[in-house]
Tab-separated table of C-alpha atoms and ligand atoms in Angstrom:
chain	number	residue	atom	x	y	z
A	29	MET	CA	132.080	158.720	-12.690
A	30	PRO	CA	129.388	160.793	-12.346
A	31	LYS	CA	127.810	161.576	-8.276
A	32	LEU	CA	124.901	159.622	-7.662
A	33	GLU	CA	121.684	162.282	-6.934
A	34	ILE	CA	118.465	161.752	-5.237
A	35	HIS	CA	114.728	162.296	-6.419
A	36	PRO	CA	111.492	161.825	-5.289
A	37	LEU	CA	110.368	158.254	-6.698
A	38	SER	CA	107.391	160.139	-7.654
A	39	GLU	CA	109.347	162.699	-10.300
A	40	LEU	CA	110.917	159.733	-12.044
A	41	ARG	CA	108.130	156.444	-12.062
A	42	GLY	CA	108.589	155.442	-15.616
A	43	GLU	CA	112.923	155.254	-15.084
A	44	ALA	CA	111.822	153.411	-11.876
A	45	ALA	CA	109.316	151.277	-13.776
A	46	ALA	CA	111.934	150.359	-16.181
A	47	LEU	CA	114.497	148.893	-13.501
A	48	LEU	CA	111.977	146.645	-11.875
A	49	ALA	CA	110.921	145.689	-15.715
A	50	GLU	CA	114.852	144.479	-16.024
A	51	ARG	CA	114.602	142.712	-12.862
A	52	PHE	CA	111.535	140.956	-12.892
A	53	GLU	CA	113.576	139.524	-16.464
A	54	ARG	CA	116.409	138.193	-14.849
A	55	GLN	CA	114.421	136.858	-12.024
A	56	ARG	CA	111.701	134.867	-14.908
A	57	ALA	CA	114.855	133.890	-16.634
A	58	ALA	CA	116.616	132.337	-13.151
A	59	GLU	CA	112.432	131.276	-12.194
A	60	PRO	CA	109.838	130.803	-14.224
A	61	LEU	CA	107.411	130.590	-12.391
A	62	LEU	CA	106.419	134.069	-11.924
A	63	PRO	CA	103.893	135.563	-13.483
A	64	GLU	CA	103.966	136.992	-17.344
A	65	VAL	CA	104.008	140.758	-16.004
A	66	ASP	CA	104.045	143.499	-19.429
A	67	ASP	CA	103.151	146.525	-17.668
A	68	PHE	CA	105.462	147.877	-14.894
A	69	ALA	CA	103.798	151.160	-14.030
A	70	PRO	CA	101.142	150.539	-11.919
A	71	HIS	CA	103.174	147.769	-9.799
A	72	VAL	CA	105.189	151.483	-9.163
A	73	ALA	CA	102.125	153.972	-9.260
A	74	GLY	CA	100.909	154.109	-5.910
A	75	LEU	CA	104.789	153.792	-4.143
A	76	ASP	CA	106.171	156.532	-2.253
A	77	GLY	CA	109.982	156.021	-2.465
A	78	LEU	CA	113.387	157.446	-3.783
A	79	VAL	CA	115.485	157.450	-6.981
A	80	ALA	CA	119.104	157.191	-7.668
A	81	THR	CA	120.556	158.527	-10.276
A	82	ARG	CA	123.787	159.079	-12.068
A	83	GLY	CA	125.065	161.257	-15.143
A	84	GLY	CA	120.676	161.626	-15.287
A	85	THR	CA	120.636	157.897	-15.368
A	86	ALA	CA	118.129	156.124	-12.846
A	87	VAL	CA	120.580	153.263	-11.182
A	88	ALA	CA	118.214	152.378	-8.165
A	89	TYR	CA	114.759	153.183	-6.571
A	90	LEU	CA	113.424	151.874	-2.685
A	91	ALA	CA	110.010	152.420	-2.466
A	92	GLY	CA	108.169	151.317	0.479
A	93	ALA	CA	105.566	152.332	3.492
A	94	VAL	CA	105.013	152.578	7.239
A	95	GLU	CA	102.586	150.175	8.445
A	96	GLY	CA	102.244	150.295	12.740
A	97	ASP	CA	105.641	150.177	13.683
A	98	THR	CA	107.432	148.578	10.866
A	99	ALA	CA	108.495	150.308	7.815
A	100	TRP	CA	108.093	147.518	4.581
A	101	THR	CA	108.765	147.171	0.956
A	102	ARG	CA	106.746	144.879	-0.955
A	103	PHE	CA	107.233	143.080	-4.088
A	104	ALA	CA	108.097	145.354	-6.305
A	105	GLY	CA	109.577	147.652	-3.344
A	106	CYS	CA	112.942	148.234	-4.562
A	107	ALA	CA	115.274	147.594	-8.732
A	108	ALA	CA	118.765	148.354	-9.705
A	109	LYS	CA	121.563	148.114	-11.872
A	110	GLU	CA	123.746	149.284	-9.574
A	111	ALA	CA	122.969	147.345	-6.267
A	112	GLU	CA	125.599	149.479	-4.006
A	113	ALA	CA	123.108	152.626	-4.656
A	114	VAL	CA	120.281	150.836	-2.335
A	115	ARG	CA	122.275	151.814	0.452
A	116	ASP	CA	122.453	154.839	0.123
A	117	LEU	CA	118.744	155.355	-0.647
A	118	PHE	CA	118.229	153.340	2.693
A	119	ALA	CA	119.857	155.779	4.270
A	120	VAL	CA	117.483	158.496	3.391
A	121	MET	CA	114.667	156.405	3.253
A	122	ALA	CA	115.169	154.810	7.258
A	123	GLU	CA	115.707	157.991	8.448
A	124	ARG	CA	112.191	159.276	6.923
A	125	TRP	CA	110.007	156.692	7.460
A	126	GLN	CA	111.315	156.824	11.744
A	127	VAL	CA	111.071	153.189	12.337
A	128	SER	CA	113.707	150.720	14.181
A	129	ARG	CA	111.818	147.777	12.714
A	130	PHE	CA	112.398	146.879	8.393
A	131	GLN	CA	111.145	144.418	6.703
A	132	VAL	CA	112.419	144.282	2.790
A	133	VAL	CA	111.581	141.846	0.482
A	134	VAL	CA	114.065	140.455	-2.402
A	135	PRO	CA	113.780	138.308	-5.010
A	136	GLY	CA	115.021	135.233	-4.609
A	137	SER	CA	117.850	135.419	-7.461
A	138	ASP	CA	118.863	138.347	-6.821
A	139	LEU	CA	122.020	137.825	-5.225
A	140	GLU	CA	123.392	141.172	-5.101
A	141	LEU	CA	120.161	142.931	-3.838
A	142	VAL	CA	120.784	140.078	-0.800
A	143	ASP	CA	124.413	141.427	-0.193
A	144	VAL	CA	123.345	145.404	-0.282
A	145	PHE	CA	120.756	144.784	2.700
A	146	PHE	CA	122.996	141.939	4.261
A	147	ARG	CA	125.787	144.550	4.449
A	148	LEU	CA	123.043	146.996	5.751
A	149	ALA	CA	122.501	144.354	8.677
A	150	PHE	CA	119.354	142.479	7.555
A	151	GLY	CA	119.053	139.088	8.067
A	152	CYS	CA	116.475	136.387	6.273
A	153	GLN	CA	113.332	136.363	8.030
A	154	ALA	CA	110.853	134.502	5.508
A	155	PHE	CA	110.429	132.967	2.312
A	156	TRP	CA	107.834	133.242	-0.568
A	157	ALA	CA	108.657	129.329	-2.510
A	158	VAL	CA	107.062	127.844	-5.939
A	159	ARG	CA	106.822	124.783	-7.658
A	160	GLU	CA	105.177	122.827	-10.233
A	161	THR	CA	102.567	120.622	-8.736
A	162	GLU	CA	102.497	116.647	-10.214
A	163	PRO	CA	100.192	114.041	-9.637
A	164	ALA	CA	100.093	112.446	-6.151
A	165	GLU	CA	102.346	109.894	-5.355
A	166	PRO	CA	100.900	107.002	-3.428
A	167	SER	CA	101.795	107.140	-0.007
A	168	GLY	CA	102.388	104.982	2.893
A	169	PHE	CA	102.163	106.624	6.078
A	170	GLY	CA	98.775	104.378	7.390
A	171	GLY	CA	96.057	106.693	7.328
A	172	ARG	CA	94.153	108.685	4.898
A	173	VAL	CA	93.936	111.717	3.447
A	174	ARG	CA	89.999	113.183	2.735
A	175	PRO	CA	88.555	116.570	2.153
A	176	GLY	CA	87.954	118.717	5.169
A	177	THR	CA	83.981	119.511	7.074
A	178	SER	CA	82.498	122.068	9.110
A	179	ALA	CA	83.491	118.949	11.694
A	180	ASP	CA	86.878	119.830	11.857
A	181	HIS	CA	86.801	123.333	12.897
A	182	GLU	CA	87.242	122.612	16.611
A	183	ALA	CA	90.699	120.992	14.814
A	184	ALA	CA	91.585	123.390	12.458
A	185	ALA	CA	91.672	126.435	15.293
A	186	SER	CA	93.704	124.259	17.113
A	187	PHE	CA	96.233	123.690	14.981
A	188	ASP	CA	96.014	126.951	13.918
A	189	GLU	CA	96.973	128.239	17.566
A	190	ASP	CA	99.629	124.948	18.066
A	191	LEU	CA	101.287	126.779	14.892
A	192	MET	CA	100.939	130.475	16.213
A	193	ARG	CA	102.437	128.983	19.612
A	194	LEU	CA	105.469	127.431	18.077
A	195	GLN	CA	106.165	130.955	16.165
A	196	ALA	CA	106.039	132.465	19.089
A	197	ALA	CA	108.668	130.687	20.890
A	198	SER	CA	112.403	129.700	20.316
A	199	PRO	CA	113.695	130.656	17.233
A	200	SER	CA	110.969	132.681	15.748
A	201	PHE	CA	109.996	135.138	18.130
A	202	SER	CA	106.884	135.805	16.081
A	203	GLY	CA	105.853	138.330	18.396
A	204	MET	CA	102.346	137.978	17.627
A	205	SER	CA	100.336	137.414	20.592
A	206	MET	CA	97.909	133.864	20.905
A	207	PRO	CA	95.108	134.095	19.521
A	208	THR	CA	91.571	132.938	21.707
A	209	ARG	CA	90.038	130.498	20.843
A	210	ALA	CA	87.032	131.981	19.303
A	211	GLU	CA	89.646	134.566	17.076
A	212	SER	CA	91.073	131.859	16.219
A	213	LEU	CA	86.993	129.872	15.668
A	214	GLU	CA	86.829	132.797	13.462
A	215	GLU	CA	89.247	132.766	11.401
A	216	TRP	CA	88.416	129.460	10.285
A	217	ALA	CA	84.871	130.428	10.183
A	218	ASP	CA	84.333	131.040	6.071
A	219	THR	CA	86.662	127.644	4.927
A	220	TRP	CA	83.964	125.675	4.091
A	221	ASP	CA	81.162	128.260	2.852
A	222	GLY	CA	81.167	127.336	-0.686
A	223	GLN	CA	82.704	130.376	-2.113
A	224	ASP	CA	85.183	128.922	-3.034
A	225	ALA	CA	88.717	130.386	-1.785
A	226	PHE	CA	89.613	127.880	-0.305
A	227	VAL	CA	90.349	123.732	0.059
A	228	HIS	CA	90.852	121.684	2.692
A	229	PHE	CA	92.320	118.699	3.368
A	230	VAL	CA	92.933	116.329	6.727
A	231	ALA	CA	95.047	113.683	6.944
A	232	GLU	CA	93.570	110.807	9.897
A	233	LEU	CA	95.313	108.280	11.227
A	234	ASP	CA	93.934	105.731	12.992
A	235	GLY	CA	89.915	107.399	12.440
A	236	ALA	CA	91.928	110.611	14.558
A	237	VAL	CA	92.727	113.659	12.742
A	238	ALA	CA	96.407	113.547	12.244
A	239	GLY	CA	97.263	116.562	10.226
A	240	HIS	CA	95.591	118.925	8.051
A	241	ALA	CA	96.379	121.273	4.819
A	242	LEU	CA	94.844	124.237	3.470
A	243	LEU	CA	94.507	125.331	-0.164
A	244	TYR	CA	93.958	129.087	-0.336
A	245	ARG	CA	92.890	130.396	-4.348
A	246	ARG	CA	95.351	133.633	-3.979
A	247	PRO	CA	94.255	136.506	-6.371
A	248	GLU	CA	96.993	136.989	-9.278
A	249	GLY	CA	98.409	140.118	-10.610
A	250	ASP	CA	101.134	141.182	-7.966
A	251	LEU	CA	104.144	140.240	-8.710
A	252	ARG	CA	104.738	136.863	-7.313
A	253	VAL	CA	101.813	134.424	-8.493
A	254	PRO	CA	101.975	133.084	-11.514
A	255	GLU	CA	99.008	132.301	-13.474
A	256	GLY	CA	97.118	128.521	-12.843
A	257	ASN	CA	98.146	128.511	-9.799
A	258	ILE	CA	97.149	127.566	-6.470
A	259	ASP	CA	98.541	128.890	-2.831
A	260	LEU	CA	99.534	125.878	0.495
A	261	ALA	CA	98.531	128.511	2.760
A	262	HIS	CA	98.582	126.542	5.745
A	263	ALA	CA	99.528	122.870	6.855
A	264	GLU	CA	100.479	121.012	10.108
A	265	VAL	CA	100.771	117.995	11.841
A	266	ARG	CA	99.973	117.130	15.626
A	267	GLU	CA	103.007	117.306	17.514
A	268	GLU	CA	103.421	113.735	19.202
A	269	LEU	CA	102.548	112.603	15.020
A	270	ARG	CA	105.940	114.789	13.262
A	271	GLY	CA	108.608	112.642	11.573
A	272	ARG	CA	106.065	109.461	9.866
A	273	GLY	CA	105.060	110.281	6.777
A	274	VAL	CA	101.818	112.885	7.430
A	275	GLY	CA	103.308	115.504	5.871
A	276	LEU	CA	104.475	113.898	3.310
A	277	ALA	CA	101.662	112.229	2.554
A	278	LEU	CA	99.306	115.295	3.251
A	279	THR	CA	102.089	117.566	0.187
A	280	ALA	CA	101.239	114.514	-2.043
A	281	HIS	CA	97.893	114.470	-1.829
A	282	VAL	CA	97.463	118.574	-2.375
A	283	LEU	CA	99.797	118.783	-5.133
A	284	GLY	CA	97.913	115.297	-7.131
A	285	TRP	CA	95.123	116.754	-6.373
A	286	ALA	CA	96.011	120.644	-7.947
A	287	HIS	CA	97.451	118.835	-10.988
A	288	ASP	CA	94.014	117.165	-11.135
A	289	HIS	CA	91.728	120.054	-10.952
A	290	GLY	CA	94.543	121.750	-13.588
A	291	TYR	CA	96.809	123.875	-11.213
A	292	ARG	CA	100.366	124.283	-12.521
A	293	SER	CA	102.093	125.564	-9.707
A	294	MET	CA	101.676	125.678	-5.940
A	295	THR	CA	103.103	128.588	-3.954
A	296	THR	CA	103.872	128.778	-0.201
A	297	ASP	CA	105.525	130.852	2.574
A	298	TRP	CA	107.540	130.223	5.483
A	299	ARG	CA	109.253	131.817	7.998
A	300	SER	CA	113.245	130.808	7.885
A	301	VAL	CA	113.431	130.720	11.282
A	302	ASN	CA	110.619	128.228	11.334
A	303	LEU	CA	113.044	124.865	11.885
A	304	LEU	CA	110.593	122.639	10.755
A	305	SER	CA	108.745	124.307	8.224
A	306	SER	CA	111.676	126.288	6.522
A	307	ARG	CA	113.477	122.439	6.237
A	308	PHE	CA	110.805	121.091	4.951
A	309	TRP	CA	109.737	122.384	1.852
A	310	PRO	CA	112.747	123.038	0.150
A	311	ARG	CA	112.876	119.014	0.695
A	312	ARG	CA	109.590	118.965	-0.755
A	313	GLY	CA	110.734	120.951	-3.932
A	314	PHE	CA	109.147	124.952	-2.799
A	315	ARG	CA	111.716	127.538	-4.204
A	316	PRO	CA	112.604	130.502	-3.369
A	317	GLN	CA	111.154	133.505	-5.202
A	318	TYR	CA	111.146	136.188	-2.939
A	319	LEU	CA	113.310	136.508	0.516
A	320	ARG	CA	111.889	138.620	3.450
A	321	LEU	CA	114.238	140.126	5.370
A	322	TYR	CA	114.589	142.213	8.564
A	323	ARG	CA	116.225	144.344	10.829
A	324	ALA	CA	115.598	146.027	13.798
A	325	VAL	CA	117.263	148.866	15.197
A	326	PRO	CA	119.324	149.181	17.554
B	18	LIG	C1	105.933	120.988	8.602
B	18	LIG	C2	105.270	119.612	8.872
B	18	LIG	C3	103.445	119.533	8.113
B	18	LIG	C4	105.848	118.654	8.554
B	18	LIG	O1	105.578	117.186	9.088
B	18	LIG	P1	105.435	115.704	9.479
B	18	LIG	O2	104.420	115.295	9.647
B	18	LIG	O3	106.563	115.846	10.636
B	18	LIG	O4	106.233	115.509	7.674
B	18	LIG	P2	107.026	113.985	7.449
B	18	LIG	O5	107.196	113.339	8.545
B	18	LIG	O6	106.106	113.629	6.179
B	18	LIG	O7	108.290	114.398	7.151
B	18	LIG	C5	109.061	114.862	7.524
B	18	LIG	C6	110.604	114.144	8.110
B	18	LIG	O8	110.432	112.919	7.743
B	18	LIG	C7	110.925	112.290	7.020
B	18	LIG	N1	109.970	110.545	6.948
B	18	LIG	C8	108.777	110.743	6.429
B	18	LIG	N2	108.234	109.190	7.210
B	18	LIG	C9	109.110	109.466	7.776
B	18	LIG	C10	109.631	107.452	8.718
B	18	LIG	N3	108.550	106.869	8.414
B	18	LIG	N4	110.815	107.420	8.803
B	18	LIG	C11	111.722	107.910	8.755
B	18	LIG	N5	111.167	109.025	7.934
B	18	LIG	C12	110.292	109.490	7.762
B	18	LIG	C13	109.656	113.065	6.022
B	18	LIG	O9	110.978	112.442	4.826
B	18	LIG	C14	110.540	114.116	6.377
B	18	LIG	O10	112.200	114.964	6.116
B	18	LIG	P3	113.070	115.363	4.868
B	18	LIG	O11	112.322	116.734	5.383
B	18	LIG	O12	114.453	115.686	5.307
B	18	LIG	O13	113.186	114.182	3.679
B	18	LIG	C15	105.166	119.473	10.473
B	18	LIG	O14	106.709	119.867	10.717
B	18	LIG	C16	104.666	120.874	11.264
B	18	LIG	O15	103.375	120.641	11.557
B	18	LIG	N6	105.076	121.443	11.603
B	18	LIG	C17	104.789	122.713	11.913
B	18	LIG	C18	103.794	123.552	11.553
B	18	LIG	C19	104.551	124.573	10.775
B	18	LIG	O16	105.483	124.520	10.836
B	18	LIG	N7	103.578	123.956	9.776
B	18	LIG	C20	104.324	124.814	8.248
B	18	LIG	C21	103.663	126.430	8.193
B	18	LIG	S1	104.176	127.205	7.021
């Protein structure tokens, strides 16, 4: 067998785009709720990385960039017809990146790529997922779900802080520092500004806020967001009220709202190390599009 040769991605962008096109076709066969993409050249255009060839044929590429103390590859970060070659590419790139943390994104359906990174000591850290919208099921949680307003600003900020606290604790260990109340308020300040990017809902029980959910009109144009999609960007129920159906009611409500407003699908994402969300969303029918795999050295 001819020897594997490694080249700068900048010299073989067309070949990388072709590998990506093949990968994406396999992805869409496994999960139709991905965007329709005709031209893959723009998706590899700005990437920095390497291509492996064998006997003059491109068999794999890997591309990414360092952000802070972590090297990242994104939705178009790798593709292979010879998955094992990605390990050779990682060996070269990892040394070049000069960091000790790595995050790579692989299609959820591409078990060969998952296995390749598993055997490079990566583990699963997060999921990007999708499902169809559907008419709202009536829910019997004993409260109501209503549109959020700027009067819910404090409640939203405090939900955000609760989530940050949960993610910072074991077993998530997000490493993120807790925001101040002013920072949390700032984070939510444009939610009700009438600009149409966000749609906020609040679940009430006995007249008090019990939980909330935020939809986001996430832009299309990447290899993840399908046409006619809206994103479930945030959902949380007060800790003492969890397990009573508030989350089910919020989920049914947002899926129904999205369905009634012409959205075909809903995306969301979660950390696989968040025990609550990583169990809740798959049970609500969200299917993995991509996995984020993580490795820290040593
Ligand atoms: C994820 C989250 C929003 C779910 O909210 P919740 O109100 O606890 O959800 P529910 O009570 O509706 O459902 C939780 C479970 O209880 C079950 N349940 C609901 N009502 C019930 C009842 N009356 N009796 C028994 N079980 C019930 C549900 O079926 C569900 O189980 P399943 O997933 O195995 O089917 C909540 O756990 C949370 O706020 N987590 C922290 C924040 C977070 O991680 N958010 C997501 C960020 S990505």
